[in-house]
Short mmCIF file of C-alpha atoms in Angstrom, two decimals:
data_model
loop_
_atom_site.label_atom_id
_atom_site.label_comp_id
_atom_site.label_asym_id
_atom_site.label_seq_id
_atom_site.Cartn_x
_atom_site.Cartn_y
_atom_site.Cartn_z
CA MET A 58 3.98 -50.07 -147.98
CA VAL A 59 0.32 -50.32 -146.90
CA GLY A 60 -0.43 -54.01 -146.45
CA ALA A 61 1.80 -57.09 -146.30
CA GLY A 62 -0.15 -59.50 -148.45
CA HIS A 63 1.11 -60.98 -151.70
CA VAL A 64 1.90 -57.55 -153.16
CA GLY A 65 3.27 -55.91 -150.02
CA LEU A 66 5.54 -58.77 -148.94
CA TYR A 67 6.99 -59.57 -152.37
CA ALA A 68 7.47 -55.90 -153.27
CA ALA A 69 9.13 -55.13 -149.92
CA LEU A 70 11.43 -58.15 -150.26
CA ARG A 71 12.53 -57.05 -153.72
CA LEU A 72 12.99 -53.40 -152.75
CA GLY A 73 15.05 -54.45 -149.73
CA LYS A 74 17.39 -56.33 -152.06
CA LYS A 75 17.47 -53.77 -154.88
CA LEU A 76 17.90 -50.59 -152.80
CA SER A 77 20.53 -49.92 -150.17
CA PRO A 78 19.60 -48.31 -146.81
CA ARG A 79 21.24 -45.10 -148.06
CA GLN A 80 18.93 -44.98 -151.08
CA ALA A 81 15.63 -45.69 -149.34
CA GLU A 82 13.95 -46.83 -146.14
CA VAL A 83 11.17 -49.36 -146.76
CA ILE A 84 8.36 -49.21 -144.18
CA VAL A 85 5.74 -51.97 -144.15
CA VAL A 86 2.51 -51.38 -142.21
CA ASP A 87 0.12 -54.25 -141.48
CA PRO A 88 -2.04 -55.17 -138.47
CA GLN A 89 -0.95 -58.81 -138.70
CA PRO A 90 2.62 -59.98 -137.95
CA HIS A 91 2.50 -62.38 -140.88
CA MET A 92 1.54 -62.76 -144.52
CA THR A 93 -1.04 -65.48 -145.22
CA TYR A 94 -0.54 -67.60 -148.33
CA GLN A 95 -4.26 -67.93 -149.06
CA PRO A 96 -4.11 -70.73 -151.69
CA PHE A 97 -3.07 -73.07 -148.86
CA LEU A 98 -6.01 -72.20 -146.58
CA PRO A 99 -8.17 -75.16 -147.74
CA GLU A 100 -5.34 -77.63 -147.05
CA ALA A 101 -4.64 -76.00 -143.70
CA ALA A 102 -8.32 -76.32 -142.78
CA ALA A 103 -8.34 -79.99 -143.85
CA GLY A 104 -5.22 -80.79 -141.83
CA SER A 105 -2.89 -81.53 -144.77
CA ILE A 106 -0.65 -78.60 -143.77
CA SER A 107 0.00 -77.13 -140.35
CA PRO A 108 -1.71 -73.72 -140.16
CA ARG A 109 1.57 -72.17 -138.96
CA HIS A 110 3.23 -73.19 -142.22
CA THR A 111 0.76 -71.27 -144.39
CA VAL A 112 1.85 -67.93 -142.91
CA VAL A 113 5.14 -66.09 -143.38
CA PRO A 114 6.51 -64.08 -140.40
CA LEU A 115 7.11 -60.52 -141.56
CA ARG A 116 9.96 -59.65 -139.21
CA ARG A 117 11.88 -62.79 -140.15
CA GLU A 118 11.61 -62.21 -143.90
CA LEU A 119 11.72 -58.40 -144.03
CA ARG A 120 14.91 -57.84 -142.06
CA ARG A 121 15.95 -54.98 -144.34
CA CYS A 122 12.62 -53.22 -143.86
CA ARG A 123 10.96 -51.45 -140.96
CA VAL A 124 7.80 -53.31 -139.95
CA VAL A 125 5.06 -51.35 -138.17
CA ALA A 126 2.36 -53.43 -136.49
CA GLY A 127 -0.72 -51.30 -136.98
CA GLU A 128 -3.59 -50.44 -139.25
CA VAL A 129 -3.64 -47.57 -141.72
CA SER A 130 -6.85 -45.62 -141.22
CA LYS A 131 -6.25 -42.67 -143.53
CA ILE A 132 -3.99 -41.67 -146.41
CA GLU A 133 -3.55 -38.01 -147.38
CA HIS A 134 -1.38 -38.19 -150.44
CA ALA A 135 -1.61 -34.43 -150.94
CA ARG A 136 0.35 -34.12 -147.68
CA ARG A 137 2.30 -37.37 -148.21
CA THR A 138 1.18 -38.72 -144.83
CA ALA A 139 -0.49 -41.92 -143.67
CA THR A 140 -2.31 -42.17 -140.34
CA VAL A 141 -1.48 -45.44 -138.57
CA HIS A 142 -3.20 -46.90 -135.52
CA PRO A 143 -0.60 -49.07 -133.74
CA ILE A 144 -1.60 -52.08 -131.67
CA ILE A 145 -1.28 -49.96 -128.51
CA GLY A 146 -1.23 -46.21 -128.17
CA PRO A 147 -2.57 -43.19 -130.03
CA PRO A 148 -2.52 -42.92 -133.83
CA ILE A 149 0.66 -41.70 -135.48
CA GLU A 150 1.38 -40.01 -138.78
CA ILE A 151 4.08 -41.45 -141.03
CA GLU A 152 5.48 -39.23 -143.75
CA TYR A 153 6.59 -40.78 -147.02
CA ASP A 154 7.98 -39.99 -150.46
CA GLN A 155 6.55 -43.01 -152.26
CA ILE A 156 3.54 -45.06 -151.17
CA VAL A 157 2.37 -48.51 -152.25
CA VAL A 158 -1.30 -48.98 -151.41
CA ALA A 159 -1.91 -52.73 -151.32
CA PRO A 160 -4.21 -53.61 -148.41
CA GLY A 161 -5.82 -56.35 -150.51
CA SER A 162 -9.47 -57.29 -150.34
CA VAL A 163 -12.19 -58.40 -147.94
CA SER A 164 -15.16 -60.72 -148.37
CA ARG A 165 -17.83 -59.27 -150.65
CA THR A 166 -20.97 -59.84 -148.60
CA LEU A 167 -24.60 -58.96 -149.27
CA PRO A 168 -27.39 -57.71 -146.96
CA ILE A 169 -28.84 -61.19 -146.44
CA PRO A 170 -30.87 -61.68 -143.23
CA GLY A 171 -28.95 -63.80 -140.75
CA LEU A 172 -25.67 -63.80 -142.70
CA ARG A 173 -23.80 -61.62 -140.21
CA GLU A 174 -24.94 -63.70 -137.23
CA HIS A 175 -24.54 -67.25 -138.58
CA ALA A 176 -22.01 -67.35 -141.44
CA ILE A 177 -18.23 -67.29 -141.56
CA GLY A 178 -15.85 -66.26 -144.32
CA PHE A 179 -12.82 -68.09 -145.64
CA LYS A 180 -10.06 -65.53 -146.22
CA THR A 181 -7.91 -65.66 -143.08
CA ILE A 182 -5.96 -68.33 -141.26
CA GLY A 183 -8.20 -67.75 -138.23
CA GLU A 184 -11.30 -68.53 -140.27
CA ALA A 185 -9.67 -71.67 -141.68
CA ILE A 186 -8.74 -72.95 -138.20
CA PHE A 187 -12.19 -72.13 -136.87
CA LEU A 188 -13.92 -73.95 -139.74
CA ARG A 189 -11.83 -77.08 -139.23
CA ASN A 190 -12.56 -77.19 -135.49
CA HIS A 191 -16.23 -76.40 -136.07
CA VAL A 192 -16.76 -79.18 -138.64
CA LEU A 193 -15.13 -81.76 -136.38
CA GLU A 194 -17.18 -80.51 -133.42
CA GLN A 195 -20.34 -80.99 -135.47
CA LEU A 196 -19.42 -84.64 -135.95
CA ASP A 197 -19.14 -84.97 -132.16
CA VAL A 198 -22.51 -83.25 -131.72
CA ALA A 199 -24.17 -85.55 -134.23
CA ALA A 200 -22.64 -88.68 -132.69
CA ALA A 201 -23.73 -87.72 -129.17
CA THR A 202 -27.38 -86.90 -129.88
CA ALA A 203 -30.38 -89.17 -130.32
CA ASP A 204 -32.50 -86.37 -131.80
CA PRO A 205 -32.63 -86.84 -135.60
CA GLN A 206 -33.37 -83.15 -136.19
CA VAL A 207 -30.33 -82.03 -134.18
CA ARG A 208 -28.18 -84.58 -135.99
CA ARG A 209 -29.45 -83.48 -139.40
CA CYS A 210 -28.74 -79.83 -138.60
CA ALA A 211 -25.26 -80.60 -137.26
CA LEU A 212 -24.34 -82.59 -140.36
CA THR A 213 -25.55 -80.01 -142.88
CA PHE A 214 -22.76 -77.86 -144.29
CA VAL A 215 -23.54 -75.00 -146.68
CA PHE A 216 -20.93 -73.22 -148.84
CA VAL A 217 -22.01 -70.13 -150.77
CA GLY A 218 -19.93 -69.32 -153.85
CA GLY A 219 -18.65 -71.55 -156.63
CA GLY A 220 -15.29 -69.94 -157.37
CA TYR A 221 -11.96 -71.47 -156.51
CA ALA A 222 -12.14 -70.55 -152.83
CA GLY A 223 -15.58 -72.10 -152.39
CA ILE A 224 -14.90 -75.26 -154.39
CA GLU A 225 -11.57 -75.99 -152.73
CA ALA A 226 -12.90 -75.29 -149.23
CA LEU A 227 -15.97 -77.47 -149.81
CA ALA A 228 -14.04 -80.35 -151.38
CA GLU A 229 -11.22 -80.37 -148.82
CA MET A 230 -13.54 -80.16 -145.80
CA GLU A 231 -15.85 -82.90 -147.13
CA ASP A 232 -12.82 -85.10 -147.78
CA MET A 233 -11.56 -84.51 -144.23
CA ALA A 234 -14.97 -85.17 -142.66
CA ARG A 235 -15.45 -88.36 -144.68
CA HIS A 236 -12.07 -89.59 -143.46
CA ALA A 237 -12.96 -88.70 -139.86
CA LEU A 238 -16.16 -90.76 -139.94
CA ARG A 239 -14.15 -93.97 -139.59
CA TYR A 240 -13.82 -93.00 -135.92
CA TYR A 241 -17.57 -92.40 -135.54
CA PRO A 242 -19.41 -95.74 -135.69
CA GLU A 243 -22.65 -93.87 -134.93
CA LEU A 244 -22.48 -91.94 -138.23
CA ARG A 245 -22.55 -92.87 -141.91
CA PRO A 246 -21.24 -90.84 -144.86
CA GLU A 247 -24.76 -90.52 -146.25
CA ASP A 248 -25.82 -88.77 -143.02
CA MET A 249 -23.79 -85.73 -144.07
CA HIS A 250 -25.36 -83.12 -146.34
CA TRP A 251 -22.86 -80.88 -148.14
CA VAL A 252 -24.47 -78.08 -150.16
CA LEU A 253 -22.88 -75.69 -152.66
CA VAL A 254 -24.95 -72.62 -153.55
CA GLU A 255 -23.90 -70.70 -156.67
CA ALA A 256 -25.87 -67.79 -158.14
CA THR A 257 -24.68 -68.37 -161.74
CA ASN A 258 -25.14 -71.40 -163.96
CA ARG A 259 -21.56 -72.70 -163.65
CA ILE A 260 -18.70 -73.09 -161.20
CA LEU A 261 -15.01 -72.29 -161.60
CA PRO A 262 -15.50 -69.48 -164.15
CA GLU A 263 -11.71 -69.20 -164.51
CA VAL A 264 -11.54 -72.45 -166.54
CA ASP A 265 -13.36 -73.69 -169.64
CA PRO A 266 -16.97 -74.88 -169.22
CA ASP A 267 -16.03 -78.54 -169.79
CA MET A 268 -13.60 -78.41 -166.85
CA GLY A 269 -16.25 -76.81 -164.68
CA ALA A 270 -18.69 -79.53 -165.73
CA TYR A 271 -16.11 -82.20 -164.88
CA THR A 272 -15.71 -80.70 -161.41
CA VAL A 273 -19.48 -80.77 -160.88
CA GLN A 274 -19.60 -84.42 -161.94
CA GLN A 275 -16.83 -85.33 -159.49
CA LEU A 276 -18.59 -83.55 -156.65
CA LEU A 277 -21.91 -85.22 -157.51
CA LYS A 278 -20.23 -88.64 -157.38
CA ARG A 279 -19.37 -87.82 -153.77
CA ASN A 280 -23.08 -87.10 -153.12
CA LEU A 281 -22.57 -83.37 -152.74
CA ASP A 282 -25.63 -81.20 -153.34
CA ILE A 283 -24.81 -78.66 -156.09
CA ARG A 284 -27.31 -75.81 -156.50
CA LEU A 285 -26.60 -73.67 -159.59
CA ASP A 286 -28.64 -70.60 -160.54
CA THR A 287 -29.56 -70.43 -156.87
CA ARG A 288 -29.13 -67.65 -154.31
CA LEU A 289 -29.05 -67.62 -150.53
CA GLU A 290 -32.01 -65.46 -149.49
CA SER A 291 -31.94 -65.87 -145.71
CA CYS A 292 -30.28 -67.80 -142.91
CA VAL A 293 -32.05 -66.35 -139.88
CA ASP A 294 -31.71 -68.61 -136.81
CA GLY A 295 -29.61 -70.98 -138.91
CA VAL A 296 -32.49 -71.84 -141.26
CA VAL A 297 -31.17 -71.64 -144.82
CA ARG A 298 -33.70 -70.38 -147.35
CA LEU A 299 -32.76 -70.60 -151.03
CA SER A 300 -34.18 -68.92 -154.11
CA ASP A 301 -35.27 -72.32 -155.49
CA GLY A 302 -37.81 -72.55 -152.66
CA ASP A 303 -35.94 -75.06 -150.53
CA SER A 304 -35.22 -74.45 -146.85
CA PHE A 305 -33.42 -76.45 -144.18
CA ALA A 306 -31.55 -75.94 -140.91
CA ALA A 307 -27.75 -75.85 -140.95
CA ASP A 308 -25.20 -75.23 -138.21
CA THR A 309 -22.45 -74.46 -140.73
CA ILE A 310 -22.68 -71.69 -143.35
CA VAL A 311 -19.50 -70.62 -145.16
CA TRP A 312 -19.46 -67.52 -147.37
CA THR A 313 -16.96 -67.57 -150.25
CA ALA A 314 -18.88 -65.50 -152.82
CA GLY A 315 -16.19 -63.14 -154.04
CA VAL A 316 -14.12 -60.27 -152.71
CA LYS A 317 -14.12 -56.47 -152.81
CA PRO A 318 -11.39 -53.85 -152.25
CA HIS A 319 -10.39 -53.12 -148.68
CA PRO A 320 -12.61 -50.45 -147.02
CA VAL A 321 -9.57 -48.32 -146.10
CA LEU A 322 -9.43 -47.12 -149.71
CA ALA A 323 -12.46 -44.95 -148.99
CA GLN A 324 -10.30 -43.05 -146.48
CA THR A 325 -7.79 -41.88 -149.07
CA ASP A 326 -7.61 -39.02 -151.55
CA LEU A 327 -6.50 -41.39 -154.31
CA PRO A 328 -8.70 -41.89 -157.39
CA ARG A 329 -10.92 -44.98 -157.55
CA ASP A 330 -13.19 -46.57 -160.14
CA ASN A 331 -16.88 -47.46 -159.77
CA ARG A 332 -15.94 -50.73 -158.05
CA GLY A 333 -13.85 -48.99 -155.41
CA ARG A 334 -10.47 -50.02 -156.86
CA ILE A 335 -7.55 -47.61 -157.20
CA THR A 336 -7.09 -46.70 -160.84
CA CYS A 337 -3.66 -47.56 -162.22
CA LEU A 338 -1.56 -47.49 -165.35
CA PRO A 339 0.10 -50.67 -166.64
CA THR A 340 3.25 -49.36 -164.94
CA LEU A 341 1.29 -49.70 -161.64
CA GLN A 342 1.39 -45.96 -161.04
CA VAL A 343 -1.82 -44.48 -159.69
CA VAL A 344 -3.57 -42.40 -162.35
CA ASP A 345 -6.37 -39.81 -162.06
CA GLY A 346 -7.89 -39.55 -165.52
CA ASP A 347 -4.95 -38.62 -167.73
CA ARG A 348 -2.81 -37.36 -164.84
CA VAL A 349 -0.27 -39.58 -163.14
CA VAL A 350 -0.37 -39.25 -159.34
CA GLU A 351 3.33 -38.89 -158.58
CA GLY A 352 4.66 -41.04 -155.77
CA ALA A 353 1.60 -43.30 -155.55
CA TRP A 354 1.52 -46.96 -156.61
CA SER A 355 -0.90 -49.84 -156.25
CA ALA A 356 -1.38 -53.46 -157.30
CA GLY A 357 -3.22 -56.64 -156.38
CA ASP A 358 -6.86 -57.11 -155.42
CA CYS A 359 -7.46 -53.44 -154.59
CA ALA A 360 -6.12 -52.05 -157.88
CA ALA A 361 -7.66 -51.69 -161.35
CA VAL A 362 -4.64 -52.63 -163.47
CA PRO A 363 -5.21 -52.83 -167.25
CA ASP A 364 -4.53 -56.28 -168.67
CA LEU A 365 -2.36 -55.64 -171.74
CA THR A 366 -2.95 -59.20 -172.97
CA ARG A 367 -6.72 -58.57 -173.09
CA PRO A 368 -7.45 -55.04 -174.37
CA GLY A 369 -10.23 -53.36 -172.41
CA ALA A 370 -10.02 -55.82 -169.49
CA TYR A 371 -8.41 -55.59 -166.08
CA CYS A 372 -6.23 -58.08 -164.25
CA PRO A 373 -8.39 -60.35 -162.07
CA PRO A 374 -7.86 -60.45 -158.28
CA SER A 375 -5.66 -63.55 -158.07
CA ALA A 376 -2.41 -64.49 -156.36
CA GLN A 377 -0.92 -65.26 -159.77
CA HIS A 378 -1.19 -61.62 -160.85
CA ALA A 379 -0.43 -60.14 -157.42
CA VAL A 380 2.95 -61.88 -157.10
CA ARG A 381 4.05 -60.86 -160.58
CA GLN A 382 2.74 -57.31 -160.20
CA ALA A 383 4.74 -56.99 -156.98
CA ARG A 384 7.99 -57.68 -158.81
CA ARG A 385 7.23 -55.20 -161.59
CA LEU A 386 6.08 -52.61 -159.03
CA ALA A 387 9.30 -52.90 -157.01
CA ASP A 388 11.43 -52.63 -160.13
CA ASN A 389 9.50 -49.57 -161.32
CA ILE A 390 9.82 -47.85 -157.94
CA ARG A 391 13.57 -48.42 -158.07
CA ALA A 392 13.67 -47.13 -161.65
CA SER A 393 11.69 -44.06 -160.61
CA ILE A 394 14.10 -43.31 -157.76
CA LEU A 395 17.12 -43.72 -160.06
CA GLY A 396 15.53 -41.71 -162.89
CA ARG A 397 15.19 -44.65 -165.27
CA GLU A 398 12.40 -45.70 -167.63
CA LEU A 399 9.39 -47.55 -166.21
CA LYS A 400 8.15 -50.79 -167.75
CA PRO A 401 4.49 -51.85 -168.00
CA TYR A 402 3.14 -54.97 -166.33
CA ARG A 403 2.22 -57.64 -168.85
CA HIS A 404 1.35 -61.22 -168.04
CA ALA A 405 -0.80 -63.64 -170.01
CA TYR A 406 -2.92 -65.63 -167.57
CA ALA A 407 -1.18 -69.00 -167.27
CA GLY A 408 -4.25 -70.87 -166.10
CA SER A 409 -5.64 -72.23 -162.87
CA VAL A 410 -5.24 -75.24 -160.62
CA ALA A 411 -7.59 -76.43 -157.88
CA SER A 412 -7.57 -79.20 -155.32
CA LEU A 413 -10.74 -81.25 -154.86
CA GLY A 414 -9.45 -83.12 -151.83
CA LEU A 415 -6.63 -85.58 -151.28
CA HIS A 416 -5.30 -86.92 -154.62
CA LYS A 417 -8.09 -85.18 -156.54
CA GLY A 418 -7.92 -81.99 -158.58
CA VAL A 419 -8.58 -80.06 -161.77
CA ALA A 420 -6.16 -77.88 -163.73
CA GLN A 421 -6.00 -75.86 -166.93
CA VAL A 422 -2.54 -74.42 -167.57
CA TYR A 423 -1.46 -72.91 -170.89
CA GLY A 424 -4.34 -74.69 -172.58
CA ILE A 425 -3.40 -78.10 -171.16
CA LYS A 426 -6.22 -79.69 -169.17
CA LEU A 427 -5.51 -82.16 -166.39
CA LYS A 428 -7.85 -84.06 -164.10
CA GLY A 429 -7.57 -86.22 -161.02
CA TRP A 430 -4.18 -87.06 -159.50
CA PRO A 431 -2.01 -85.22 -162.11
CA ALA A 432 -4.00 -82.01 -161.56
CA TRP A 433 -3.75 -82.41 -157.78
CA PHE A 434 0.02 -82.93 -158.04
CA MET A 435 0.37 -79.86 -160.26
CA HIS A 436 -1.68 -77.83 -157.76
CA ARG A 437 0.68 -78.75 -154.94
CA THR A 438 3.83 -78.29 -156.99
CA TYR A 439 2.81 -74.86 -158.27
CA HIS A 440 1.81 -73.43 -154.91
CA MET A 441 4.81 -74.92 -153.11
CA SER A 442 7.02 -73.08 -155.57
CA ARG A 443 5.17 -69.80 -154.95
CA ILE A 444 5.01 -69.64 -151.18
CA PRO A 445 7.72 -67.23 -149.94
CA SER A 446 10.91 -68.35 -148.18
CA VAL A 447 12.82 -71.62 -148.25
CA ASN A 448 11.83 -72.14 -144.61
CA ARG A 449 8.15 -72.39 -145.49
CA LYS A 450 8.76 -74.52 -148.58
CA ILE A 451 10.63 -77.12 -146.53
CA ARG A 452 8.00 -77.17 -143.78
CA VAL A 453 5.17 -77.64 -146.29
CA ILE A 454 7.02 -80.48 -148.03
CA VAL A 455 7.62 -82.17 -144.66
CA ASP A 456 3.91 -81.86 -143.83
CA TRP A 457 2.96 -83.48 -147.12
CA THR A 458 5.56 -86.24 -146.71
CA LEU A 459 4.35 -87.12 -143.22
CA ALA A 460 0.76 -87.20 -144.52
CA LEU A 461 1.79 -89.95 -146.95
CA ILE A 462 2.81 -92.32 -144.16
CA LEU A 463 0.71 -91.16 -141.21
CA ARG A 464 -3.04 -90.88 -140.85
CA ARG A 465 -4.71 -87.50 -141.14
CA GLU A 466 -5.23 -85.66 -137.85
CA VAL A 467 -8.94 -85.27 -137.06
CA ILE A 468 -8.72 -83.57 -133.66
CA SER A 469 -10.90 -80.57 -132.85
CA LEU A 470 -9.28 -77.87 -130.72
CA GLY A 471 -12.41 -75.79 -130.31
CA GLN A 472 -11.26 -74.39 -126.97
CA LEU A 473 -8.76 -72.27 -128.91
CA HIS A 474 -11.58 -69.90 -129.79
CA GLN A 475 -12.60 -69.24 -126.16
CA PRO A 476 -9.47 -70.11 -124.13
CA ARG A 477 -10.42 -68.16 -120.99
CA GLU A 478 -13.86 -69.70 -120.53
CA PRO A 479 -12.79 -72.74 -118.41
CA PHE A 480 -10.76 -70.45 -116.14
CA THR A 481 -13.48 -67.82 -115.70
CA GLU A 482 -16.09 -70.48 -114.88
CA VAL A 483 -14.15 -71.62 -111.79
CA THR A 484 -12.96 -68.18 -110.67
CA PRO A 485 -15.30 -66.44 -108.17
CA THR A 486 -16.58 -62.98 -108.93
CA VAL A 487 -15.24 -60.22 -106.69
CA LEU A 488 -17.66 -57.37 -106.24
CA ASP A 489 -16.46 -53.81 -106.38
CA ARG A 490 -16.47 -52.09 -102.99
CA SER A 491 -19.34 -49.86 -104.10
CA GLU A 492 -21.38 -52.96 -105.07
CA ARG A 493 -20.91 -54.82 -101.77
CA PRO A 494 -23.91 -54.95 -99.38
CA SER A 495 -23.73 -52.42 -96.59
CA GLU A 496 -22.50 -53.79 -93.25
CA LYS A 497 -24.14 -52.74 -90.00
CA VAL A 498 -21.76 -52.22 -87.14
CA ALA A 499 -23.08 -52.47 -83.58
CA ASP A 500 -21.54 -49.97 -81.20
CA GLY A 501 -22.48 -51.98 -78.10
CA ARG A 502 -24.30 -49.08 -76.44
#
């Protein structure tokens, strides 16, 4: 099992229950010791959920599987071997009979000047924690300075990408920052400048245009700056330059403009399409043209899985599909081992839910459209039901319950990102013997 995201974790859990140790050994390889439930990242960044409760420990949940902490760097399916780089030590080769390639996706970035140096993504729990600390630190910077230009730059927050990740991250962080301002008498809400940059002419393409328009209206009421049909052209030295001709300085630039398949797929001998995804049948078997690649399976963000409910289309890269594909994949692997018939994956897209901050949301599920508090409640209910393990469900519910009666935490723990710096500043440097100045010794003669 390459990867322990939505597909890897759910498929491994199901295989561990469906197959006995005598029938199969399930090996899960991932560089992280946990699975991140990404739909909760915006709430973790805003402080509604503890960051620890948005991740699922692999070794706790996958007790019937062998977990290898390492990164797969190469897959040679012709030899049925995967090269794994463990956390420490030389690379090892793991032989297999069946392989599930599900490393997921990474941020789909563009060659924009300054993007690498000044922007941050929003796909990992580390990025979510960093963004939270950074936004709160910017409030401290703005409150401490008398320079209007420094304050304006500190309080300008730019989010690039108008999909669900971008909208939820923007809305949740703005909601958190607005709440935090009650502790900053030096600052006013109108001092903050929140900008959304979207290259197309609409946001939330997963829902109907009227729901996207409603979301824009709600964000505009909060004085957010929505730039549609606009592209980020440069952010060198933190100066944001947009395709509409506007430019301004910003200390916070968040990139949420889509995803692409994990780069490790290029180091395999498995067939891929023109977008770099592994080509699959509806049964989630890897296929090369008309030939099924025996013993190879894939699903999730990195796989091109035909959507049987929409002829000619492929399943979009969403957690909704990944979780359901994982179940079908595990059942088909078991059927393959036992010599039974495989079943195709079929799931009509149920809809989408999005949080726009505390008690605010938008949802379109099975054609039913909800706005405001009902949509926000549905968002929380749906994702609470989907996060793996009873342990995590209880912890998330406790977090939400405490948030109803206690004030939101607005503490920045920025030192987490450079924990050794205070210690190294007070520790003297010891020169190597070869670097020490030569000492002259008098012989007294």
